[in-house]
Coordinates of C-alpha atoms in Angstrom, one line a residue:
M1122 CA 25.1 -63.6 157.2
S1123 CA 21.3 -60.8 157.9
L1124 CA 21.6 -59.2 161.1
N1125 CA 18.5 -60.4 163.8
Y1126 CA 16.0 -57.3 164.9
A1127 CA 18.0 -57.4 168.2
S1128 CA 21.6 -56.9 166.7
L1129 CA 20.9 -54.2 164.7
L1130 CA 18.8 -52.5 167.1
F1131 CA 22.1 -52.4 168.8
F1132 CA 24.5 -51.3 166.5
I1133 CA 22.3 -48.4 165.9
D1134 CA 21.7 -47.4 169.8
I1135 CA 26.3 -47.8 169.3
A1136 CA 25.9 -45.4 166.0
G1137 CA 24.0 -43.5 167.0
V1138 CA 25.3 -43.0 171.0
L1139 CA 28.8 -42.3 169.0
V1140 CA 28.6 -40.5 166.5
F1141 CA 26.2 -38.3 168.7
A1142 CA 28.5 -37.4 170.6
M1143 CA 32.0 -37.0 168.5
S1144 CA 29.4 -34.2 167.2
G1145 CA 29.1 -32.7 170.4
A1146 CA 32.6 -33.2 171.2
L1147 CA 33.0 -31.0 167.6
V1148 CA 31.1 -27.9 169.4
A1149 CA 33.4 -28.0 172.2
A1150 CA 36.5 -28.1 169.8
R1151 CA 35.1 -24.9 168.1
K1152 CA 34.2 -23.3 171.6
Q1153 CA 38.0 -24.4 172.3
L1154 CA 36.7 -26.1 175.9
D1155 CA 38.9 -27.9 178.6
I1156 CA 39.0 -32.1 178.0
V1157 CA 35.9 -32.4 180.4
G1158 CA 33.4 -29.2 178.8
F1159 CA 34.0 -32.3 175.5
C1160 CA 33.5 -35.7 177.8
L1161 CA 30.3 -33.6 179.3
I1162 CA 29.1 -31.7 175.6
G1163 CA 29.3 -35.6 174.4
I1164 CA 27.4 -37.4 177.0
V1165 CA 24.3 -35.0 177.1
T1166 CA 25.2 -34.7 173.5
G1167 CA 24.6 -39.0 172.8
L1168 CA 22.9 -39.3 175.5
G1169 CA 19.7 -36.3 176.3
G1170 CA 17.2 -37.6 173.3
G1171 CA 17.1 -40.6 174.5
T1172 CA 17.4 -39.6 177.4
I1173 CA 13.9 -37.9 177.4
R1174 CA 12.3 -40.6 174.9
D1175 CA 12.5 -43.3 177.9
L1176 CA 11.6 -41.2 180.7
L1177 CA 8.1 -40.7 178.4
L1178 CA 7.9 -44.3 177.2
G1179 CA 8.6 -44.8 181.5
T1180 CA 6.2 -42.6 182.2
V1181 CA 3.0 -44.4 179.7
K1182 CA 3.9 -47.2 180.4
A1183 CA 4.1 -47.3 184.1
G1184 CA 7.6 -47.4 185.2
T1185 CA 8.3 -50.8 183.2
I1186 CA 10.9 -48.9 180.8
E1187 CA 13.8 -48.1 182.4
V1188 CA 16.2 -44.9 180.6
F1189 CA 18.4 -47.6 178.5
W1190 CA 22.2 -46.0 179.8
L1191 CA 21.7 -46.0 183.3
D1192 CA 22.4 -50.6 183.7
K1193 CA 24.6 -50.3 180.9
S1194 CA 26.9 -48.1 182.1
F1195 CA 29.6 -48.7 178.3
Y1196 CA 26.9 -46.0 176.9
L1197 CA 28.8 -43.4 178.9
Y1198 CA 32.3 -44.8 178.2
L1199 CA 31.4 -44.6 174.7
C1200 CA 30.4 -41.3 175.1
I1201 CA 33.9 -39.9 177.2
A1202 CA 35.5 -42.1 174.5
G1203 CA 34.5 -40.0 171.2
A1204 CA 34.9 -37.2 173.3
V1205 CA 38.4 -38.1 174.4
F1206 CA 39.4 -39.0 170.8
V1207 CA 37.8 -35.5 169.4
F1208 CA 39.9 -33.8 171.8
F1209 CA 43.8 -35.2 170.8
F1210 CA 42.8 -35.7 167.0
H1211 CA 40.0 -32.8 165.7
H1212 CA 42.7 -31.5 163.9
M1213 CA 42.2 -34.3 161.5
V1214 CA 39.1 -32.4 160.7
N1215 CA 40.2 -29.9 158.3
S1216 CA 36.0 -28.0 158.9
R1217 CA 35.2 -29.1 161.9
Y1218 CA 31.7 -26.8 161.9
R1219 CA 31.1 -29.0 158.1
A1220 CA 32.5 -32.4 159.9
V1221 CA 29.4 -31.2 163.1
L1222 CA 27.0 -31.0 160.2
W1223 CA 27.6 -34.7 158.6
A1224 CA 28.0 -35.7 162.4
D1225 CA 24.9 -34.9 163.7
A1226 CA 22.7 -35.6 160.2
I1227 CA 24.2 -39.6 161.2
G1228 CA 23.1 -39.6 164.2
L1229 CA 19.8 -37.4 163.8
S1230 CA 19.1 -40.6 160.5
L1231 CA 19.6 -43.4 162.7
F1232 CA 18.2 -41.9 166.5
A1233 CA 15.0 -40.8 164.7
V1234 CA 14.5 -44.8 163.6
E1235 CA 15.5 -46.3 166.7
G1236 CA 13.3 -43.8 168.8
A1237 CA 10.9 -45.1 166.7
K1238 CA 10.7 -48.7 166.6
R1239 CA 12.0 -48.5 170.4
A1240 CA 8.4 -46.8 171.0
L1241 CA 6.5 -49.0 168.6
G1242 CA 8.4 -52.0 170.3
A1243 CA 6.6 -50.5 173.7
G1244 CA 3.1 -50.7 172.1
I1245 CA 2.8 -47.0 171.7
D1246 CA 0.4 -45.8 168.9
P1247 CA 2.2 -45.3 166.0
S1248 CA 1.4 -41.5 165.8
A1249 CA 3.0 -41.0 169.0
A1250 CA 6.2 -43.6 168.0
V1251 CA 6.8 -40.9 165.5
L1252 CA 7.0 -38.0 167.8
L1253 CA 9.3 -39.6 169.9
G1254 CA 11.5 -40.9 167.2
V1255 CA 11.8 -36.9 166.8
I1256 CA 12.2 -36.0 169.8
T1257 CA 15.2 -39.0 170.1
A1258 CA 16.8 -37.6 167.2
T1259 CA 17.2 -33.5 168.1
F1260 CA 16.7 -33.3 171.7
G1261 CA 20.5 -33.9 172.5
G1262 CA 21.6 -32.0 169.8
I1263 CA 19.3 -29.0 171.0
I1264 CA 20.7 -29.7 174.9
R1265 CA 23.9 -29.2 172.9
D1266 CA 23.5 -25.5 171.5
V1267 CA 21.6 -24.5 174.8
I1268 CA 25.0 -25.5 176.5
C1269 CA 27.5 -24.0 173.9
R1270 CA 25.0 -21.3 173.1
E1271 CA 24.6 -22.8 169.8
D1272 CA 22.7 -21.5 167.0
S1273 CA 20.5 -24.9 166.8
P1274 CA 19.4 -26.0 163.4
I1275 CA 16.5 -26.3 164.6
L1276 CA 15.4 -22.6 165.0
R1277 CA 16.7 -22.2 161.3
K1278 CA 14.8 -22.5 158.0
E1279 CA 16.7 -25.4 157.6
I1280 CA 15.3 -28.9 156.7
Y1281 CA 16.2 -30.5 160.0
I1282 CA 13.1 -32.0 162.2
T1283 CA 11.7 -32.8 159.1
A1284 CA 13.9 -35.3 158.7
A1285 CA 14.0 -37.0 161.9
F1286 CA 10.1 -36.8 160.7
T1287 CA 10.8 -38.7 157.4
G1288 CA 12.7 -41.3 158.8
A1289 CA 10.4 -42.4 162.1
A1290 CA 7.5 -41.8 160.2
L1291 CA 8.7 -44.4 157.4
Y1292 CA 9.6 -46.4 160.0
A1293 CA 6.4 -46.8 161.1
A1294 CA 4.6 -46.6 157.2
L1295 CA 6.1 -49.8 156.6
G1296 CA 5.5 -51.7 159.6
P1297 CA 2.2 -53.8 157.8
L1298 CA 4.8 -54.3 154.7
D1299 CA 4.9 -58.2 155.4
F1300 CA 7.2 -58.6 152.4
L1301 CA 10.0 -56.5 154.3
S1302 CA 12.3 -57.2 156.5
E1303 CA 12.9 -55.5 159.7
T1304 CA 16.5 -55.1 158.5
A1305 CA 15.3 -54.1 154.9
R1306 CA 12.0 -51.7 156.6
T1307 CA 15.5 -49.5 158.9
L1308 CA 17.9 -49.5 156.8
I1309 CA 15.2 -47.7 153.9
A1310 CA 13.9 -45.1 156.4
I1311 CA 17.4 -44.7 157.4
A1312 CA 18.8 -43.9 154.6
A1313 CA 15.3 -41.9 153.7
A1314 CA 16.3 -39.2 156.7
F1315 CA 19.6 -39.4 155.8
A1316 CA 19.0 -38.4 152.2
L1317 CA 16.7 -35.4 152.7
R1318 CA 19.2 -34.4 155.8
A1319 CA 21.8 -34.9 153.2
A1320 CA 20.2 -32.9 150.4
A1321 CA 19.8 -29.9 152.8
L1322 CA 23.2 -29.6 154.1
T1323 CA 24.5 -29.6 150.0
F1324 CA 22.0 -27.6 148.2
D1325 CA 21.6 -25.7 151.0
L1326 CA 17.2 -26.6 150.9
T1327 CA 15.0 -24.6 153.6
L1328 CA 11.4 -24.8 153.8
P1329 CA 9.5 -21.5 153.4
G1330 CA 9.4 -19.0 156.5
F1331 CA 6.4 -17.6 158.0
R1332 CA 5.4 -14.2 156.4
Q1333 CA 4.3 -11.3 158.4
R1334 CA 1.1 -10.0 156.2
P1335 CA -1.2 -6.8 157.2
P1336 CA -3.7 -6.8 158.2
A1337 CA -7.4 -7.5 156.9

């Protein structure tokens, strides 16, 4: 049975929030925080990007869009559950840092497309919708890394924002193709974002960095 639009959007929300919350908790494990710290980092990682997206959308749409988790406490409890799970069972993960990177890659892919999807559904221009997809996918991780004093992948040359942009842009670009269902568009865009990020993690792919040139 194929997923309808509402079911798919809900699934992406759930999966993205949970995976990002667990990636935040894995960072908390590296920092040896207590269980309250785990929950806090899990919450800001899981909900941060979507909160900023909805605040921006609500401003543009004159307050007609609410922050997605404020009237749905399920998302908050989901973050806490993911963080508590990691607190008690993090020893099951052989390499916490690699686990953080892969969990983050999954969350990045899901949220990039979900953010663009929500923005386009609100009638936002496709270019702005792509940017909101990137914000949804990356800002929770940025907040996590700032609080935990981690070296964020966004500040390195590795392919991170590019993967989020690819997923969001591909979803927006596939919109005019009537022969693709909404489910197909979404899954293709998520797969593309994850494949690019996975390739970067597996093969250590990076974009060329800026090189200072002598003055002319």
